[in-house]
Tab-separated table of C-alpha atoms in Angstrom:
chain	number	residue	atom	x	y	z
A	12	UNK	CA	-84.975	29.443	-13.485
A	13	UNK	CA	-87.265	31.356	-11.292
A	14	UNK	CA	-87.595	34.459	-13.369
A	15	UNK	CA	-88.615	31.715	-16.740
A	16	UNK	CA	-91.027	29.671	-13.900
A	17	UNK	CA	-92.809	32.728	-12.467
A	18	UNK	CA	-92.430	36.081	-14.236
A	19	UNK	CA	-92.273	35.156	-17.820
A	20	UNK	CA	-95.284	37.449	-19.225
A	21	UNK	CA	-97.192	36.823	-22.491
A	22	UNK	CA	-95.533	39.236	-24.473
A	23	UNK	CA	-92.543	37.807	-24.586
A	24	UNK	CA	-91.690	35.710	-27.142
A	25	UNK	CA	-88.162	35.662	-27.770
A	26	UNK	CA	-85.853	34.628	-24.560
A	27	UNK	CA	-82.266	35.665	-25.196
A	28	UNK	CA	-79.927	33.452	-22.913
A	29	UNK	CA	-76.425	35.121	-23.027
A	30	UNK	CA	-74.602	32.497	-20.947
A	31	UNK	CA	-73.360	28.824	-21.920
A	32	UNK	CA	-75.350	26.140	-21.635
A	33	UNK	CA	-75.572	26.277	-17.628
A	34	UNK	CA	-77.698	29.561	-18.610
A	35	UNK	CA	-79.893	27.631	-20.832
A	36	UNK	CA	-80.567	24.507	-18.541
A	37	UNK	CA	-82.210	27.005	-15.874
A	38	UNK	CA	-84.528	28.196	-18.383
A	39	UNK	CA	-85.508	25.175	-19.821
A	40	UNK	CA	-86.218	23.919	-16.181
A	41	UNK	CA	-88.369	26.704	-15.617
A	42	UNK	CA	-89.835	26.330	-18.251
A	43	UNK	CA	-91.270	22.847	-17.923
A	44	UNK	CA	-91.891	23.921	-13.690
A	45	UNK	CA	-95.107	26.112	-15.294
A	46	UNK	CA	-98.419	24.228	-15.634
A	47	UNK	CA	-98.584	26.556	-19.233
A	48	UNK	CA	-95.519	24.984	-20.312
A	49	UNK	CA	-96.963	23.530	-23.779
A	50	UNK	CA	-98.148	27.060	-24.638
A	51	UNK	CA	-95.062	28.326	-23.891
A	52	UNK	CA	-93.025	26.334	-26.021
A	53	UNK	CA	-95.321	26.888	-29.171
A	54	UNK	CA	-95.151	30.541	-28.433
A	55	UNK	CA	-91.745	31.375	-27.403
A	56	UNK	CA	-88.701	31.053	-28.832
A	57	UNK	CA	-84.677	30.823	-27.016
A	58	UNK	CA	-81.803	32.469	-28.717
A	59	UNK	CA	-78.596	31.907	-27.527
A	60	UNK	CA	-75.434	34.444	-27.304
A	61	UNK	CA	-72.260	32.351	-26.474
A	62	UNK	CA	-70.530	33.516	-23.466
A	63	UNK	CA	-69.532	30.222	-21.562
A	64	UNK	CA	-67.158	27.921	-21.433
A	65	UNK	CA	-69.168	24.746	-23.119
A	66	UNK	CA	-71.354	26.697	-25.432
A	67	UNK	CA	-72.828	23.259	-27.124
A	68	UNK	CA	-76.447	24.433	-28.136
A	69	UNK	CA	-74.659	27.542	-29.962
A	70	UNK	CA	-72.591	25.613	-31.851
A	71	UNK	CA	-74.707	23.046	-32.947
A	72	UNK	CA	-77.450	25.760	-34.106
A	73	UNK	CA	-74.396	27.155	-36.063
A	74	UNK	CA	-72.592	30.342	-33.907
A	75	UNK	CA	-69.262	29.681	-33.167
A	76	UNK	CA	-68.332	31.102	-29.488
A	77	UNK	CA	-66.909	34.319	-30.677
A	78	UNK	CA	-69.619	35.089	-33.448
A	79	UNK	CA	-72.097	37.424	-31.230
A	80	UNK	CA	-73.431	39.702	-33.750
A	81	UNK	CA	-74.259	36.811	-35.350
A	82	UNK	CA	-75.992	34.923	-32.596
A	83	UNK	CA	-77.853	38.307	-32.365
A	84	UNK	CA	-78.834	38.782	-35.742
A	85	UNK	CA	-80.525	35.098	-35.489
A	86	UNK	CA	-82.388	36.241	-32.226
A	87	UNK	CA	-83.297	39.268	-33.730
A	88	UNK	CA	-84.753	36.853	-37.401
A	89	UNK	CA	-86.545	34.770	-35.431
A	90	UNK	CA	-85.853	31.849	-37.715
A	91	UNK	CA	-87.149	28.806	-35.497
A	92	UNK	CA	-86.175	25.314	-35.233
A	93	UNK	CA	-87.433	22.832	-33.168
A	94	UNK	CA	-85.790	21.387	-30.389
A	95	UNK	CA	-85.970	17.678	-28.736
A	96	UNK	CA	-86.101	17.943	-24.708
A	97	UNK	CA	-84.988	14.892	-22.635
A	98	UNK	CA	-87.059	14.431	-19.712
A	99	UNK	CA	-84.727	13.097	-16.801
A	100	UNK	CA	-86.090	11.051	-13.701
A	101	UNK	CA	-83.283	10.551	-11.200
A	102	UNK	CA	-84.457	9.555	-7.587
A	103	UNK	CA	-87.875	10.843	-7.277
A	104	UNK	CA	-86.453	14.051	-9.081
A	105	UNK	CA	-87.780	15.361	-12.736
A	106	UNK	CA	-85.191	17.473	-14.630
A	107	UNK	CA	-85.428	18.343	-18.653
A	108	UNK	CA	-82.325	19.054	-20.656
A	109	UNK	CA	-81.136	19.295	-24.262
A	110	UNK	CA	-77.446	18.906	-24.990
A	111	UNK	CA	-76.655	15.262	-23.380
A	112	UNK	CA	-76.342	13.499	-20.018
A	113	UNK	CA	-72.891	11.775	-19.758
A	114	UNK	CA	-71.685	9.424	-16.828
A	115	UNK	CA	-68.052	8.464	-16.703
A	116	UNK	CA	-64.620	10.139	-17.710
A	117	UNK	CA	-66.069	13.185	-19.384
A	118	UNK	CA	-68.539	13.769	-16.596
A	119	UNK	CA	-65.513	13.970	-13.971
A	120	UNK	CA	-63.867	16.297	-16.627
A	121	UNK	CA	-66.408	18.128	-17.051
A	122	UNK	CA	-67.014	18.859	-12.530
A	123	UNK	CA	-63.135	18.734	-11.814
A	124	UNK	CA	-62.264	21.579	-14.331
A	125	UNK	CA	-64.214	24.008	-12.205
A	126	UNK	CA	-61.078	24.382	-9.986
A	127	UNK	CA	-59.524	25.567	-13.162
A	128	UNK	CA	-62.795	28.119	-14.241
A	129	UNK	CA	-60.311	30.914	-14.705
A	130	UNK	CA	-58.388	28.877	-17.515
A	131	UNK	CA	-62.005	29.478	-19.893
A	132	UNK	CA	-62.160	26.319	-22.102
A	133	UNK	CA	-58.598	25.275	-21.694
A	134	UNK	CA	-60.110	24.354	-18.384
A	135	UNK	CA	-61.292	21.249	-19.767
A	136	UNK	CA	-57.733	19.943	-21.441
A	137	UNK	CA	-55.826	20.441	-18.069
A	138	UNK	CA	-58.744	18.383	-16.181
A	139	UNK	CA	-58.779	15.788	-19.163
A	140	UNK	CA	-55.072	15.524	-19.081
A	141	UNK	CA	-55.357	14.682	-14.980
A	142	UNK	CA	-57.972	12.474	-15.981
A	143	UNK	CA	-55.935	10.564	-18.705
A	144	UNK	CA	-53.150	10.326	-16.702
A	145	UNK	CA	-55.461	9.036	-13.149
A	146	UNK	CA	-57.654	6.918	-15.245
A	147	UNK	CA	-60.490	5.138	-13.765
A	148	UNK	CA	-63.130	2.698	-15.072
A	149	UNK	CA	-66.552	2.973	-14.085
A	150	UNK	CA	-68.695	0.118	-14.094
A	151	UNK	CA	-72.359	0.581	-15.420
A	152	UNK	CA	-75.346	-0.938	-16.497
A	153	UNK	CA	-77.058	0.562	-19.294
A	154	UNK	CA	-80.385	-0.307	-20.774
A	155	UNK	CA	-82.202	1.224	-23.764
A	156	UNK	CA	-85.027	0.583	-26.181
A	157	UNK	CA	-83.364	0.243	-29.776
A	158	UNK	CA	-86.178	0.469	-32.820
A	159	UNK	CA	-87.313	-2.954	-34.169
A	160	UNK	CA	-85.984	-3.546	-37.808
A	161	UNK	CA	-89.261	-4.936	-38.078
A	162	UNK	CA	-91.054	-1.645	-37.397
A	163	UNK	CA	-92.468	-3.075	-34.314
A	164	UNK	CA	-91.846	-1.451	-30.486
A	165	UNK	CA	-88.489	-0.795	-29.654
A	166	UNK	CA	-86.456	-3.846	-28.723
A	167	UNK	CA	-84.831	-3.293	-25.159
A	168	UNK	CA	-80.980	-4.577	-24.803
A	169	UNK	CA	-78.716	-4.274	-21.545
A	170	UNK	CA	-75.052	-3.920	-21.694
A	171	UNK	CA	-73.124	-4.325	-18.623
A	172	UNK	CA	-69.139	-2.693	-18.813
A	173	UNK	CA	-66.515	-1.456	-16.658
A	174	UNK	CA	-66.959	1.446	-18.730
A	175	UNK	CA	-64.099	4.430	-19.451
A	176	UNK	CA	-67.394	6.584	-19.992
A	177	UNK	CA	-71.222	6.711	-21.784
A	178	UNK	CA	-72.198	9.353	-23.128
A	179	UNK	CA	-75.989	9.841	-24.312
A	180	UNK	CA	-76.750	13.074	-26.772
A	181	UNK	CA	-79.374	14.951	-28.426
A	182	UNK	CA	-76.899	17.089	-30.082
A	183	UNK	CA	-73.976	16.911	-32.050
A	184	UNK	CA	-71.678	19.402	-30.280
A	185	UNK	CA	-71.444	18.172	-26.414
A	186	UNK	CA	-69.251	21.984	-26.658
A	187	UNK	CA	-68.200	24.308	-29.172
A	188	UNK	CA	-64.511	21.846	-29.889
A	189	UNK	CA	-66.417	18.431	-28.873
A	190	UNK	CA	-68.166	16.525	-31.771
A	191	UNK	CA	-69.340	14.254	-29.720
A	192	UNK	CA	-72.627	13.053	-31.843
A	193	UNK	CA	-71.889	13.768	-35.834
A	194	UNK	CA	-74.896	12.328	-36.932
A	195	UNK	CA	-76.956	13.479	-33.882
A	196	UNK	CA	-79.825	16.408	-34.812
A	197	UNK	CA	-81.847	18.900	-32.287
A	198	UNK	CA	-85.357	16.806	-33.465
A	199	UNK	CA	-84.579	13.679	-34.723
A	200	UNK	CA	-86.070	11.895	-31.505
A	201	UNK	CA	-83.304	9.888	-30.864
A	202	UNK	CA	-80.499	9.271	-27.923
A	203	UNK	CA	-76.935	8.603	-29.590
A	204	UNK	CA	-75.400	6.357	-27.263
A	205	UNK	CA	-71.512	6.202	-27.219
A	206	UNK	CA	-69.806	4.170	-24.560
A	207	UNK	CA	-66.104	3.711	-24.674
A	208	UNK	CA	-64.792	0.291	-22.819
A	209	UNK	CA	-60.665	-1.077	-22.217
A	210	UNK	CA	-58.752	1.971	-23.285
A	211	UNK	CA	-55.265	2.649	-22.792
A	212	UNK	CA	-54.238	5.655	-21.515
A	213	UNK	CA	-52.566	6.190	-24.902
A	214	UNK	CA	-55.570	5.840	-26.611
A	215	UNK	CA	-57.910	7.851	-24.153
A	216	UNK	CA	-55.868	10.283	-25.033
A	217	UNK	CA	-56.114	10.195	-28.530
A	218	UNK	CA	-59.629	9.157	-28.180
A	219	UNK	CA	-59.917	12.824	-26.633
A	220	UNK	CA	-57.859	14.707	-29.138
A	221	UNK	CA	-59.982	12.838	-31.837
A	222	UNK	CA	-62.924	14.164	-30.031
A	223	UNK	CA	-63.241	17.593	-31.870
A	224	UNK	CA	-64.003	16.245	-35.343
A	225	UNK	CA	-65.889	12.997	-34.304
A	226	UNK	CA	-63.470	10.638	-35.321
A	227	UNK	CA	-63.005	9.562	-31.832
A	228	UNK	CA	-66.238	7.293	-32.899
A	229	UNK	CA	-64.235	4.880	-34.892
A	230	UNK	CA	-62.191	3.636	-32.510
A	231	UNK	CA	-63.022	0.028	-32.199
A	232	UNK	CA	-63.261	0.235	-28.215
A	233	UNK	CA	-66.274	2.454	-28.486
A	234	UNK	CA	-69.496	0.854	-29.166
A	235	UNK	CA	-72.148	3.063	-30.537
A	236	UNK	CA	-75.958	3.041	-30.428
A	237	UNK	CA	-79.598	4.225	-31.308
A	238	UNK	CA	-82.330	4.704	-28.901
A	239	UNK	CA	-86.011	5.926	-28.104
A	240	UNK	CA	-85.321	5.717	-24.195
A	241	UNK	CA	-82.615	4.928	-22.068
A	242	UNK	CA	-81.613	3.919	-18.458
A	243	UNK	CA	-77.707	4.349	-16.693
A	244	UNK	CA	-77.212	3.011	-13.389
A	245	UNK	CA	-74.290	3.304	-11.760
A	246	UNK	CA	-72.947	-0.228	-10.505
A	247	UNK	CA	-70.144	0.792	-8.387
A	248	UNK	CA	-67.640	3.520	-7.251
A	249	UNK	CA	-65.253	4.686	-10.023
A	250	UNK	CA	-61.781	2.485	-9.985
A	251	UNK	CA	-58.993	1.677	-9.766
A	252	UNK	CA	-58.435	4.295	-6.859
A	253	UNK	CA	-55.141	5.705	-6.566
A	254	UNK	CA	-54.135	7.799	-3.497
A	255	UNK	CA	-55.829	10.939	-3.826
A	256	UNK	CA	-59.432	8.922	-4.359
A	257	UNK	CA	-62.049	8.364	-1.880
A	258	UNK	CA	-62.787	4.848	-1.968
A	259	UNK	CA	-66.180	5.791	-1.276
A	260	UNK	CA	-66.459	7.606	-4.288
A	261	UNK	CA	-68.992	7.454	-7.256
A	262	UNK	CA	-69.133	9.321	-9.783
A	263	UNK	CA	-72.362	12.233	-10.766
A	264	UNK	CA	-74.206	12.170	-13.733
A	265	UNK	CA	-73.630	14.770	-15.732
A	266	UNK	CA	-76.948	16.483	-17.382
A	267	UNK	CA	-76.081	19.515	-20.089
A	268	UNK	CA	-72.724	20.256	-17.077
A	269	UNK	CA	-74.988	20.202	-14.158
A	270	UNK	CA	-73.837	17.897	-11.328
A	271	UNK	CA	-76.355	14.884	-10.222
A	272	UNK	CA	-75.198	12.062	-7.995
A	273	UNK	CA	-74.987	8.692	-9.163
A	274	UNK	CA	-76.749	7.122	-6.492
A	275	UNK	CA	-80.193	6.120	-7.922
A	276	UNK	CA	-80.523	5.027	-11.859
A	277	UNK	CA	-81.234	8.205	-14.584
A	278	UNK	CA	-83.955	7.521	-17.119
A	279	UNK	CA	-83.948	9.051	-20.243
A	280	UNK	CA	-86.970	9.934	-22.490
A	281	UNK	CA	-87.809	12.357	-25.028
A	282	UNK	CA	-90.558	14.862	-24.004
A	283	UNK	CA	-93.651	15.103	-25.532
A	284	UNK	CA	-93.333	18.462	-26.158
A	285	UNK	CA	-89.867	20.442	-27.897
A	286	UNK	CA	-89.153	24.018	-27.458
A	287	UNK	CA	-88.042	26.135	-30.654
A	288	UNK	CA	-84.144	28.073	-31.118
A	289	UNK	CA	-83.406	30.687	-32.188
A	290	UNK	CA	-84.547	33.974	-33.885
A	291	UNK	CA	-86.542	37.429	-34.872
A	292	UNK	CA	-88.099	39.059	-31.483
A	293	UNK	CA	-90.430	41.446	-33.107
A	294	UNK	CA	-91.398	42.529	-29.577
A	295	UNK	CA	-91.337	41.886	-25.895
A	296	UNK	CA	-87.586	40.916	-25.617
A	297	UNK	CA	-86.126	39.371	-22.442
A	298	UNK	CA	-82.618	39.358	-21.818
A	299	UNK	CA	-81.263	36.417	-19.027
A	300	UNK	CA	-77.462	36.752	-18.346
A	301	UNK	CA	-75.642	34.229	-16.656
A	302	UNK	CA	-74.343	36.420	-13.663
């Protein structure tokens, strides 16, 4: 973040992230910290090399997580396409990000894998499987602007739930094996909304399993949505609480897998101005690693 925010020169115009998405979020941050941050985005472009865990952005510009030549062959074309950033205000705090913000069961998956980092992606399945098994609801009260079938302002609505999770993307690939958004694209302007209510553990679990070809959509306990802006607050701690809960707990937000806590609402809104993915440095290249 520091390197994109202070020392990013002017002849550089390619930034190759070879990280996950973690990588990617620090630059982007940076980023938007300079006061020449529209320049930058209609002058430099981000190419991604998979070498995460998550690796959402990859996969949803088309690299699968072991496809590096490839990845480098599209830094190295320079064939741009625009990409949507969410502008985040959480408690006095500004944050941009790109993938999706999530609150719920696949945030805790997401932070409680980290005790199993050394697993790689099957992290995730052993933490989801604790989670399915130690399930919690987590009420919520979300409000977002819808477009008018009219053609007129967006139309706000609020939904209140004891929610099993929301989930709120700019992407269709939350990681490279979760479809979470199938009709999602990187500059369509839109949040998908997804918020799954009253599931059985049985079906969480199939609602999970489901998850890597977007069928987990269908199921009739998730309710799905459209939106130019959004706002999650958290209205409680995560329950039921079994024994190895603090019943002081609430859950974080989770922003592109970076940790927030839940205790202020998070407010969603596209920025007014989208950074470009993807392709041909013909000169000045910068290479950011995630170590």
């Amino acid at each position: 973040r520091q390197w994109a925010a202070e020392e990013l020169t002017s002849d550089v115009d390619t930034i190759v992230c070879v990280g996950g998405d973690g990588t990617l979020f620090e630059v982007v941050n940076g980023i938007f910290a300079r006061a020449d941050a529209p320049e930058i985005a209609g002058r430099v472009a981000l190419a991604v090399i998979p070498a995460g865990s998550g690796n959402g952005l990859a996969k949803s510009l088309g690299v699968e997580p072991d496809e590096v030549e490839k990845a480098a062959a599209m830094a190295l074309r320079r064939d741009v396409v625009d990409l949507d950033i969410v502008r985040a205000s959480l408690g006095g705090r500004t944050l941009f990000c790109f993938l999706f913000a999530g609150y719920g069961i696949i945030a805790d998956i997401d932070f409680e894998s980290e005790a199993y980092r050394f697993l790689g992606s099957l992290r995730f399945e052993l933490a989801g499987a604790i989670r399915v098994l130690f399930k919690r609801r987590y009420p919520v009260k979300l409000q977002f602007g819808e477009d008018d079938a009219a053609g007129g302002a967006p139309v706000q609505r609020t939904v209140h739930a004891d929610a099993t999770g929301v989930m709120v993307c700019n992407s269709p690939w939350m990681t490279s094996d979760f479809l979470v958004a199938p009709e999602a694209t990187l500059n369509d302007g839109l949040f998908h909304i997804a918020v799954g209510t009253g599931m059985s553990r049985f079906q969480l679990l199939q609602w999970l399993l489901d998850s890597k070809n977007g069928i987990h959509l269908s199921f009739p306990t998730v309710s799905q949505f459209k939106a130019r802006w959004v706002r999650i607050e958290a209205t409680g701690s995560a329950m039921p609480k079994f024994c190895l809960d603090d019943p002081r707990r609430k859950c974080m937000f989770d922003l592109d897998g970076e940790a927030f806590p839940a205790d202020a609402p998070l407010e969603l809104r596209m920025h007014d101005v989208r950074l470009r993915a993807a392709v041909e440095a013909r000169w000045g290249l910068a290479i950011l690693t995630s170590g």
